[in-house]
XYZ file of C-alpha atoms in Angstrom:
680
model
C -0.155 0.021 -0.052
C 1.395 3.582 -0.968
C 0.955 5.946 1.762
C 0.081 9.519 1.151
C 2.924 12.178 1.893
C 2.174 14.111 5.247
C 2.398 17.803 4.773
C 5.669 18.161 6.886
C 7.317 15.193 5.029
C 10.085 15.914 2.312
C 11.029 13.117 -0.038
C 14.874 12.873 -0.111
C 15.440 9.685 -2.252
C 15.976 10.424 -6.183
C 16.311 7.707 -8.312
C 16.921 8.721 -12.046
C 16.818 5.974 -14.480
C 13.875 3.598 -15.319
C 14.277 0.396 -17.349
C 15.314 1.701 -20.838
C 12.603 -0.179 -22.728
C 9.924 1.507 -20.612
C 11.635 4.932 -20.428
C 11.662 5.624 -24.123
C 7.918 5.309 -24.111
C 7.682 7.704 -21.156
C 9.856 10.339 -23.253
C 7.745 9.824 -26.274
C 4.583 10.085 -24.503
C 5.363 13.238 -22.784
C 6.813 14.605 -25.946
C 3.737 14.068 -27.778
C 1.478 15.155 -24.994
C 3.130 18.537 -25.110
C 2.084 18.803 -28.838
C -1.527 18.623 -28.119
C -3.286 21.948 -27.455
C -3.000 23.451 -24.018
C -6.706 24.656 -23.633
C -9.576 23.489 -25.587
C -13.540 23.436 -24.836
C -15.526 20.396 -24.749
C -17.847 19.002 -27.450
C -21.609 19.232 -27.177
C -22.130 15.795 -28.510
C -18.890 13.567 -28.395
C -16.454 13.687 -25.458
C -13.717 12.432 -27.883
C -14.269 15.253 -30.307
C -11.461 17.957 -30.002
C -12.864 21.210 -28.574
C -12.078 24.740 -29.751
C -8.769 26.458 -28.214
C -9.148 28.416 -25.048
C -6.983 31.053 -23.853
C -4.994 30.705 -20.683
C -4.352 33.393 -18.219
C -0.857 34.939 -17.726
C 0.174 32.616 -14.992
C -1.032 29.352 -16.822
C 0.817 30.630 -19.872
C 3.819 31.129 -18.044
C 3.953 27.946 -16.129
C 3.175 25.828 -19.218
C 6.013 27.483 -21.240
C 9.136 25.168 -21.879
C 11.246 28.299 -21.871
C 9.972 29.386 -18.294
C 11.029 26.295 -16.751
C 14.605 27.099 -16.862
C 14.028 30.560 -14.877
C 15.405 30.554 -11.358
C 12.063 32.180 -10.702
C 9.874 29.473 -11.902
C 8.905 27.633 -8.790
C 8.999 30.583 -6.613
C 6.429 32.279 -9.051
C 4.353 29.221 -9.113
C 4.279 28.711 -4.977
C 3.498 32.590 -4.580
C 0.325 32.195 -6.927
C -0.688 28.639 -5.703
C -0.354 29.304 -2.209
C -2.200 32.663 -2.439
C -5.257 30.785 -4.405
C -5.287 27.965 -1.809
C -5.546 30.634 1.032
C -8.341 32.453 -0.868
C -10.020 28.919 -1.276
C -10.120 29.213 -5.020
C -9.375 25.518 -5.471
C -10.385 25.356 -8.976
C -7.733 28.111 -9.979
C -5.166 26.388 -7.959
C -5.817 22.941 -9.341
C -5.433 24.748 -12.876
C -1.934 26.351 -12.145
C -0.665 23.093 -10.409
C -1.783 20.966 -13.428
C -0.020 23.217 -16.061
C 3.068 23.474 -13.795
C 3.155 19.618 -13.027
C 2.609 18.852 -16.833
C 5.571 21.072 -17.916
C 7.945 19.795 -15.116
C 6.923 16.083 -16.348
C 7.372 16.777 -20.015
C 11.003 18.157 -19.202
C 11.887 15.597 -16.642
C 12.183 18.108 -13.850
C 11.881 15.742 -10.614
C 11.138 17.737 -7.470
C 9.938 15.813 -4.328
C 8.800 19.217 -2.703
C 6.614 19.707 -5.841
C 5.291 16.004 -5.690
C 4.436 16.487 -2.128
C 2.349 19.494 -2.617
C 0.528 17.828 -5.783
C -0.241 14.717 -3.795
C -1.633 16.378 -0.888
C -3.532 19.030 -2.618
C -5.626 16.582 -4.723
C -6.032 14.103 -1.859
C -7.614 17.031 0.328
C -9.546 18.842 -2.334
C -10.240 16.008 -4.878
C -14.021 16.344 -4.620
C -13.987 19.996 -5.571
C -11.365 19.586 -8.521
C -12.757 19.599 -11.899
C -12.083 16.054 -13.554
C -9.993 17.323 -16.065
C -7.656 18.777 -13.625
C -8.275 15.842 -11.077
C -7.251 13.260 -13.736
C -4.463 15.433 -14.983
C -2.782 15.928 -11.895
C -2.523 12.385 -10.870
C -1.443 11.535 -14.218
C 1.519 14.043 -13.957
C 2.384 12.552 -10.699
C 2.260 8.901 -12.069
C 4.285 9.551 -15.120
C 6.933 11.216 -13.037
C 7.488 8.406 -10.796
C 7.436 5.921 -13.934
C 10.181 7.857 -15.446
C 12.061 7.859 -12.365
C 11.826 4.142 -12.086
C 9.357 4.037 -8.986
C 6.878 1.893 -10.456
C 4.776 1.061 -7.630
C 4.131 4.556 -6.849
C 3.613 5.364 -10.641
C 0.857 2.567 -10.926
C -0.763 3.639 -7.633
C -1.120 7.294 -8.508
C -2.080 6.590 -12.079
C -5.024 4.425 -10.949
C -6.177 7.281 -8.710
C -6.666 9.351 -11.807
C -8.951 6.892 -13.538
C -12.458 8.593 -13.466
C -15.480 8.460 -15.805
C -14.731 11.025 -18.275
C -17.330 13.618 -19.041
C -15.365 15.831 -21.582
C -12.495 15.763 -24.024
C -9.833 16.742 -21.735
C -10.761 14.234 -18.945
C -11.174 11.567 -21.731
C -7.694 12.417 -23.055
C -6.127 12.207 -19.596
C -7.589 8.715 -18.740
C -6.505 7.519 -22.070
C -2.961 8.928 -21.235
C -3.129 7.334 -17.867
C -4.013 3.904 -19.523
C -1.059 4.442 -21.448
C 1.165 4.966 -18.615
C -0.140 2.065 -16.740
C 1.114 -0.275 -19.601
C 4.714 0.351 -18.360
C 3.872 0.702 -14.576
C 2.370 -2.535 -14.566
C 4.622 -3.938 -17.024
C 7.904 -3.339 -14.850
C 6.140 -4.776 -11.942
C 5.918 -8.055 -13.662
C 2.016 -7.744 -14.064
C 1.916 -8.582 -17.875
C -1.709 -9.438 -18.051
C -2.838 -5.919 -16.572
C -0.281 -4.357 -18.749
C -1.778 -5.860 -21.890
C -5.386 -4.793 -20.861
C -4.184 -1.036 -20.294
C -2.747 -1.139 -23.611
C -5.817 -2.468 -25.228
C -7.938 0.094 -23.272
C -5.733 2.934 -24.175
C -5.810 1.837 -27.768
C -9.607 2.074 -27.888
C -9.752 5.349 -26.490
C -7.045 6.910 -28.732
C -8.920 5.346 -31.703
C -12.023 7.216 -30.619
C -10.234 10.324 -30.663
C -8.389 9.367 -33.770
C -5.123 10.209 -32.263
C -3.050 8.075 -34.660
C 0.269 9.084 -32.767
C -0.803 7.551 -29.511
C -2.705 4.712 -31.131
C 0.666 3.839 -32.855
C 2.388 4.187 -29.410
C 0.006 1.795 -28.065
C 1.123 -0.803 -30.462
C 4.459 0.092 -29.378
C 3.726 -0.576 -25.793
C 2.286 -4.034 -26.582
C 5.498 -4.702 -28.578
C 7.303 -3.735 -25.088
C 5.411 -6.379 -23.469
C 6.795 -9.011 -25.916
C 10.121 -7.631 -25.589
C 10.051 -8.306 -21.942
C 9.363 -11.951 -22.853
C 12.361 -12.081 -25.168
C 9.767 -12.681 -27.915
C 11.275 -10.098 -30.517
C 9.293 -11.373 -33.541
C 5.997 -10.660 -32.068
C 7.402 -7.286 -30.703
C 8.645 -6.344 -34.237
C 5.230 -7.337 -35.681
C 3.303 -4.847 -33.395
C 5.910 -2.278 -34.252
C 5.177 -2.628 -37.806
C 1.416 -2.405 -37.118
C 1.997 0.968 -35.370
C 4.224 2.048 -38.004
C 1.600 1.310 -40.687
C -1.058 3.420 -38.852
C 0.943 6.635 -38.770
C 2.251 6.125 -42.226
C -1.199 5.800 -43.565
C -2.213 8.745 -41.641
C 1.026 10.730 -42.973
C 1.476 11.456 -38.993
C 5.320 12.763 -38.825
C 4.830 12.766 -35.063
C 3.705 9.291 -34.915
C 6.359 8.023 -37.316
C 9.145 9.548 -35.137
C 7.587 8.138 -32.112
C 7.308 4.436 -33.472
C 10.761 4.878 -35.012
C 12.631 5.788 -31.938
C 11.082 2.850 -30.303
C 12.264 0.593 -32.984
C 15.768 1.848 -32.737
C 15.547 0.702 -28.964
C 14.022 -2.636 -30.017
C 16.794 -3.143 -32.683
C 19.568 -2.089 -30.178
C 18.577 -4.557 -27.847
C 18.402 -7.213 -30.472
C 21.509 -6.125 -32.036
C 19.582 -6.179 -35.487
C 21.601 -5.734 -38.499
C 19.467 -2.878 -39.551
C 19.877 -0.811 -36.513
C 22.144 1.760 -37.952
C 20.252 2.267 -41.245
C 17.415 2.620 -39.200
C 19.203 5.352 -37.199
C 19.563 7.172 -40.475
C 16.070 7.119 -41.470
C 14.827 8.399 -38.294
C 17.227 11.278 -38.341
C 16.198 12.134 -41.709
C 12.575 12.164 -40.500
C 13.388 14.084 -37.511
C 15.141 16.681 -39.657
C 12.265 17.293 -41.920
C 9.663 17.599 -38.738
C 8.575 21.088 -38.021
C 7.263 20.363 -34.587
C 10.688 19.587 -32.907
C 11.118 19.121 -29.075
C 14.270 19.398 -27.383
C 13.955 16.032 -25.546
C 13.592 14.434 -29.086
C 16.538 16.305 -30.582
C 18.625 14.981 -27.695
C 17.435 11.344 -28.087
C 17.677 11.494 -31.826
C 21.014 13.056 -32.150
C 22.399 10.882 -29.254
C 21.534 7.863 -31.460
C 22.974 9.553 -34.596
C 26.181 10.147 -32.611
C 26.283 6.518 -31.466
C 26.044 5.672 -35.181
C 28.604 7.991 -36.346
C 30.915 6.550 -33.620
C 30.360 2.930 -34.829
C 31.331 4.100 -38.500
C 34.350 5.793 -37.144
C 33.462 9.077 -38.200
C 34.742 10.668 -34.907
C 35.008 14.237 -35.861
C 31.261 14.299 -37.231
C 30.225 12.462 -33.606
C 32.115 15.107 -31.779
C 30.320 17.992 -33.738
C 26.753 16.310 -32.919
C 27.524 15.746 -29.207
C 28.897 19.169 -28.765
C 25.626 20.553 -30.318
C 23.117 18.655 -28.047
C 25.398 19.135 -24.856
C 23.458 22.263 -23.894
C 20.168 20.217 -23.729
C 21.641 17.663 -21.783
C 22.777 20.197 -19.188
C 18.986 21.128 -18.715
C 18.086 17.652 -17.799
C 18.537 15.878 -14.520
C 17.286 12.423 -15.565
C 15.627 10.794 -18.396
C 16.191 8.471 -21.220
C 17.345 11.165 -23.587
C 20.086 12.102 -21.373
C 21.068 8.567 -20.747
C 21.447 8.086 -24.404
C 23.435 11.076 -24.491
C 25.831 10.196 -21.621
C 26.235 6.683 -23.256
C 26.980 8.020 -26.619
C 29.433 10.557 -25.215
C 31.343 7.808 -23.197
C 31.622 5.685 -26.395
C 33.220 8.513 -27.955
C 35.533 9.103 -25.137
C 36.693 5.334 -25.166
C 36.851 5.603 -29.021
C 39.407 8.314 -28.937
C 41.444 6.740 -26.258
C 40.675 8.889 -23.308
C 38.826 8.572 -19.975
C 35.087 9.137 -19.823
C 34.048 12.286 -18.648
C 30.898 10.858 -17.167
C 32.615 8.217 -14.868
C 31.162 9.926 -11.759
C 27.728 9.836 -13.319
C 27.895 5.988 -13.790
C 29.162 5.450 -10.322
C 26.587 7.515 -8.629
C 23.769 5.530 -10.442
C 24.640 2.203 -10.290
C 23.454 1.724 -6.560
C 20.110 3.304 -7.793
C 19.788 0.945 -10.844
C 20.436 -1.979 -8.285
C 17.604 -0.781 -6.245
C 15.264 -0.552 -9.286
C 16.581 -3.657 -10.800
C 17.509 -1.950 -13.873
C 19.662 -4.781 -15.416
C 20.013 -3.602 -19.032
C 21.600 -0.235 -17.832
C 23.700 -1.990 -15.013
C 25.176 -4.097 -17.746
C 25.914 -1.294 -19.833
C 27.259 1.216 -17.126
C 29.569 -1.563 -15.690
C 30.834 -2.423 -19.399
C 31.560 1.304 -19.833
C 33.430 1.462 -16.477
C 35.113 -1.694 -17.527
C 36.386 -0.207 -20.800
C 37.530 2.998 -19.092
C 39.568 1.200 -16.238
C 41.053 -1.137 -18.819
C 42.291 1.684 -20.975
C 43.870 3.423 -18.006
C 45.604 0.023 -17.098
C 43.692 -0.319 -13.863
C 43.116 -4.161 -14.746
C 41.885 -5.086 -10.989
C 39.102 -2.593 -11.318
C 38.407 -3.567 -15.006
C 37.725 -7.323 -13.935
C 35.451 -6.112 -11.071
C 33.381 -4.019 -13.366
C 33.411 -6.793 -16.165
C 32.186 -9.472 -13.538
C 29.335 -7.084 -12.334
C 28.356 -6.524 -16.102
C 28.116 -10.372 -16.571
C 25.854 -10.541 -13.499
C 23.473 -7.812 -14.643
C 23.302 -9.323 -18.182
C 22.411 -12.962 -16.458
C 19.880 -11.118 -14.323
C 18.525 -9.301 -17.557
C 18.355 -12.589 -19.406
C 16.409 -14.599 -16.744
C 14.079 -11.740 -15.868
C 11.301 -11.991 -18.353
C 11.550 -15.925 -17.623
C 11.018 -15.661 -14.020
C 8.061 -13.291 -14.366
C 6.567 -15.587 -16.901
C 7.219 -18.698 -14.781
C 5.767 -17.078 -11.568
C 2.737 -15.987 -13.443
C 1.812 -19.323 -14.973
C 3.654 -21.769 -12.403
C 0.391 -23.053 -10.753
C -1.374 -23.561 -13.945
C 1.336 -25.834 -15.368
C 2.789 -27.503 -12.444
C 0.747 -30.708 -12.588
C 1.188 -30.871 -16.496
C 4.819 -30.475 -16.133
C 4.985 -33.583 -13.721
C 2.951 -35.720 -16.094
C 5.198 -34.808 -18.959
C 8.270 -35.609 -17.014
C 6.889 -38.962 -16.132
C 5.907 -39.726 -19.725
C 9.397 -38.485 -20.911
C 11.046 -40.937 -18.425
C 8.967 -43.766 -19.713
C 9.577 -43.094 -23.435
C 13.259 -42.137 -22.993
C 14.703 -45.711 -23.785
C 12.224 -46.106 -26.721
C 13.021 -42.841 -28.107
C 16.629 -43.428 -28.031
C 16.390 -46.638 -29.798
C 14.219 -45.000 -32.386
C 16.519 -42.403 -32.975
C 19.387 -44.808 -33.383
C 17.412 -46.869 -35.617
C 16.413 -43.901 -37.954
C 19.758 -42.665 -37.902
C 21.384 -45.691 -39.065
C 18.367 -46.448 -41.545
C 19.055 -42.610 -42.892
C 22.764 -43.236 -43.169
C 22.186 -46.480 -45.064
C 19.504 -44.947 -47.320
C 21.668 -41.850 -47.963
C 24.693 -44.231 -49.116
C 22.267 -46.474 -51.264
C 20.782 -43.139 -52.651
C 24.206 -41.771 -53.422
C 25.459 -45.133 -54.827
C 22.369 -45.473 -57.067
C 23.000 -41.800 -58.326
C 26.597 -42.642 -59.017
C 25.643 -45.717 -61.033
C 22.978 -43.873 -62.828
C 25.201 -41.230 -63.766
C 27.965 -43.764 -64.793
C 25.339 -45.771 -66.954
C 24.194 -42.431 -68.672
C 27.912 -41.567 -69.247
C 28.613 -44.755 -70.673
C 25.330 -44.702 -72.776
C 26.384 -41.374 -74.100
C 29.924 -42.255 -74.952
C 28.579 -45.498 -76.622
C 26.115 -43.594 -78.711
C 28.725 -40.897 -79.693
C 31.312 -43.632 -80.864
C 28.459 -45.496 -82.552
C 27.605 -42.381 -84.168
C 31.355 -41.381 -84.846
C 31.780 -45.034 -86.449
C 28.736 -44.687 -88.772
C 29.711 -41.382 -89.853
C 33.303 -42.526 -90.568
C 31.993 -45.559 -92.670
C 29.704 -42.936 -94.464
C 32.493 -40.445 -94.991
C 34.775 -43.295 -96.228
C 32.138 -44.502 -98.766
C 31.853 -40.819 -99.920
C 35.561 -40.537 -100.300
C 35.558 -43.775 -102.360
C 32.755 -42.180 -104.457
C 34.502 -38.973 -104.888
C 37.863 -40.837 -105.956
C 35.916 -43.138 -108.520
C 34.328 -39.962 -109.817
C 37.598 -38.082 -109.967
C 39.173 -41.219 -111.880
C 36.073 -41.553 -114.180
C 35.400 -38.080 -115.093
C 38.910 -36.840 -115.247
C 41.663 -39.497 -115.725
C 39.365 -41.809 -117.718
C 38.169 -39.000 -119.857
C 41.655 -37.784 -120.480
C 42.748 -40.890 -121.440
C 40.203 -41.564 -123.828
C 40.809 -38.103 -125.350
C 44.574 -39.229 -125.672
C 43.688 -42.434 -127.301
C 41.728 -40.571 -129.882
C 44.608 -37.972 -130.462
C 47.436 -40.282 -130.727
C 47.765 -39.526 -134.527
C 47.977 -35.778 -133.679
C 50.797 -33.536 -132.863
C 53.134 -35.011 -130.326
C 53.082 -31.702 -128.307
C 49.296 -31.924 -127.813
C 49.614 -35.565 -126.598
C 52.363 -34.457 -124.231
C 50.340 -31.749 -122.831
C 47.439 -33.971 -122.013
C 49.833 -36.612 -120.421
C 50.972 -33.968 -118.114
C 47.306 -32.939 -117.204
C 46.712 -36.688 -116.304
C 49.844 -36.716 -114.266
C 48.680 -33.484 -112.362
C 45.214 -34.998 -111.710
C 46.627 -38.181 -110.402
C 49.055 -36.277 -108.187
C 46.070 -34.138 -106.609
C 44.166 -37.085 -105.999
C 47.048 -38.653 -104.438
C 47.885 -35.583 -102.012
C 44.289 -35.688 -100.929
C 44.601 -39.428 -100.057
C 47.889 -38.929 -98.361
C 50.670 -36.068 -98.436
C 53.305 -37.019 -100.829
C 56.790 -37.935 -98.864
C 55.136 -36.999 -95.691
C 57.576 -39.298 -93.582
C 60.572 -37.672 -95.449
C 60.010 -33.884 -95.593
C 57.795 -33.858 -92.144
C 54.963 -31.743 -90.781
C 56.108 -28.198 -91.373
C 56.568 -28.549 -95.093
C 53.506 -30.348 -95.568
C 51.352 -27.715 -93.665
C 53.054 -24.899 -95.783
C 51.941 -26.797 -99.102
C 48.418 -27.400 -97.520
C 48.180 -23.667 -96.971
C 49.342 -22.596 -100.261
C 46.962 -24.967 -102.008
C 44.029 -23.809 -100.029
C 45.125 -20.055 -100.823
C 45.487 -20.709 -104.555
C 42.194 -22.696 -104.786
C 39.962 -20.158 -102.581
C 39.776 -16.620 -102.003
C 40.986 -17.055 -98.502
C 43.982 -15.841 -96.357
C 45.906 -18.336 -93.962
C 48.774 -17.145 -91.880
C 51.058 -19.179 -89.779
C 53.324 -19.172 -86.772
C 54.931 -22.320 -86.123
C 57.592 -23.235 -83.412
C 58.311 -26.724 -83.675
C 61.326 -28.878 -83.727
C 60.044 -32.351 -84.913
C 60.023 -33.905 -81.482
C 56.878 -36.230 -82.451
C 56.995 -39.198 -84.579
C 55.637 -39.370 -88.032
C 52.294 -41.124 -87.360
C 51.465 -38.347 -84.619
C 52.702 -35.615 -86.948
C 50.316 -36.974 -89.757
C 47.264 -36.679 -86.879
C 48.050 -33.164 -86.533
C 48.129 -32.405 -90.162
C 44.744 -34.077 -90.551
C 43.545 -32.076 -87.753
C 44.608 -29.013 -89.209
C 43.088 -30.224 -92.691
C 39.898 -30.614 -91.188
C 39.829 -27.616 -89.425
C 40.640 -25.553 -92.438
C 37.883 -27.614 -94.392
C 35.184 -26.681 -91.870
C 36.277 -23.034 -91.882
C 35.925 -22.997 -95.787
C 32.765 -24.522 -95.917
C 30.815 -23.346 -92.988
C 32.589 -20.414 -90.883
C 32.102 -17.459 -93.637
C 35.326 -16.333 -92.702
C 37.829 -14.005 -94.359
C 41.096 -15.358 -92.686
C 42.518 -18.013 -90.522
C 45.702 -18.590 -88.477
C 47.546 -21.541 -87.756
C 49.891 -21.705 -84.515
C 51.976 -24.486 -83.397
C 54.058 -23.704 -80.157
C 56.382 -26.309 -78.735
C 57.022 -25.735 -75.121
C 59.397 -27.886 -72.631
C 56.234 -30.032 -71.430
C 53.842 -29.987 -74.270
C 52.864 -28.830 -77.866
C 49.850 -26.425 -78.351
C 48.191 -26.186 -81.507
C 45.664 -23.463 -82.271
C 43.490 -22.965 -85.332
C 41.525 -19.753 -85.216
C 39.279 -17.860 -87.719
C 37.159 -14.705 -87.832
C 34.039 -16.326 -88.964
C 30.489 -16.403 -87.847
C 30.747 -18.786 -84.855
C 28.200 -21.671 -83.720
C 27.055 -23.241 -80.532
C 29.726 -26.019 -79.780
C 27.500 -28.020 -77.576
C 24.367 -28.095 -80.111
C 26.671 -28.888 -83.077
C 28.226 -31.671 -81.093
C 25.195 -32.970 -79.912
C 23.356 -32.839 -83.325
C 24.937 -36.126 -84.723
C 26.081 -33.956 -88.058
C 29.398 -32.739 -86.775
C 31.654 -35.501 -88.055
C 34.321 -32.875 -88.738
C 34.504 -31.837 -85.179
C 34.394 -35.357 -83.788
C 36.914 -36.144 -86.099
C 39.282 -33.507 -84.725
C 38.545 -34.451 -81.130
C 39.050 -38.249 -81.852
C 42.476 -37.816 -83.588
C 43.506 -35.431 -80.750
C 42.838 -38.085 -78.339
C 44.702 -40.812 -80.313
C 47.804 -38.817 -79.844
C 47.081 -38.254 -76.219
C 46.162 -34.803 -76.519
C 43.029 -32.690 -75.673
C 40.982 -30.616 -78.028
C 38.987 -27.676 -76.900
C 36.629 -25.806 -79.295
C 35.342 -22.361 -78.311
C 33.189 -20.245 -80.585
C 31.421 -17.001 -80.360
C 30.178 -14.131 -82.880
C 33.904 -13.260 -83.363
C 35.123 -16.654 -84.796
C 36.111 -20.102 -83.468
C 39.272 -21.096 -81.751
C 40.289 -24.737 -81.730
C 43.097 -25.519 -79.355
C 44.854 -29.104 -78.952
C 47.301 -29.603 -76.144
C 49.543 -32.642 -76.531
C 51.766 -33.678 -73.682
C 55.504 -34.147 -74.961
C 56.134 -37.356 -72.618
C 53.789 -39.215 -74.984
């Protein structure tokens, strides 16, 4: 039970930091709240319809202004006016200035125990005389101040006191805000079901008001509940729903609200999109006209954190110096926390001690009291880095151990909450499951072993079957290729015989008959015809087998072949031959036939203007290359077509002499390359 403050009691205990996952929501909640119109009149028909603006008196205007809050006379002005109104029994006016002052202080994270004491006692004593708008609003200010300061029991207690039946727009709005604040008060106390109920209630009320900013914030609140249970998938799903709402409404304030929360989620998840999302959020903030100092501090602290990660230290320093004046106005809050963390990261990065070590040492006892394990882990890690850099290894080890303890507590916290909540419900079921598991353990092990063995055998059998199938397929293809080659060889042999027979019949026989009929003519004519017959016979002979190949060798025969083809066809052939005659005559003849076949194919099919023959003898091998500038063709399709006897002939002749033929063809021409090891 939370006790009210007696009038003569002053609160001295100050705790600055809340759980970081909750703190961001409070900042955004208060920041967005400050964007809402300060003074509006209620609707005649609907309590969720935004009323017209109303004018505030000079005191309320001053107390509600952010700029006034930093005046040294701010609280004295408030107390002087407030006490006078209370003394004059003007409770309605007193509650009004108390509300606006409390709202301004909560929005700017000004924690003042005396002011809280005055607020609590005033509303407790005069509650029945205070308008619903200010009654719920004052309790809301008290509750969110405690929530942001990490005092979650007090937060929930005072927020609940402000829940009344709304009869006007402002009260309705305050009650919606209270339900939103209860999301985090209940959540940090481990009351997940109550936290979720508050989130749904707040979402329902904000939807009635068509307030897309806070509606999206409610979805972020639900995401926070799932984050507490380490269910990051569900958390990100609710963040996406909230972002979808504000994007559809083109609500820049809401987009920024959800985006900042997603940065916090991504940071906790160590999500790979953390730094790109920081960049996009910075761009949103730069285009936003309704900038708030606390948002500027939070966004730019994250941006500096990103720049430090990218090693852009000069830019990071500039950003930190720009927002430092804002940080000096804060005594606590998540945005200030982000600033200190970025500043310390910068100090460590540049190799100097952190300027904020005293801050972290001072806050650690308070964080332990509030069980803020995430910040405990972070602060101890920062202290470890600083001590290690300064060579104080003993202290560095102590801080590292403390960070690990905090991290372990953080990892177990959500689990403890969940187990405690559902322990009774599932206790008997767990026992039954344990007995069933023990009874089936041996069977499961045997089944697993049997399945494992069967799987291994199956995999081996499948692999063997696949290998045999592939082998059979390869052998079949090779057999078909060999059969086709043999068939084509026989057909070509017959064609060659037919051609020779035709040459003998059409040329030699014809000339001999003419010679016979001209024996009585001039001997010069007879001699000329005999020479023609001899040349024809030599041509046929050369086509069948190069003359004196064994005696004159490969190079002269290639030169004769090139000369003959160039004389017979309008075709240019160049040669580049570096060969010492290291192969035997039989192998040289196969090379000659390969070159002959290649040139024949070029003339018949390539539509080329020139070709080049290269023979390059190296210590380990001989390289032969026949290149043309023709049209090119698909090598694979041609070889598989069954009509590429010439290409198969080249490949087979290369294999016969222990070489390997490679055929490459493109639109720029064709290159046939043959590598023959000299060891053969």
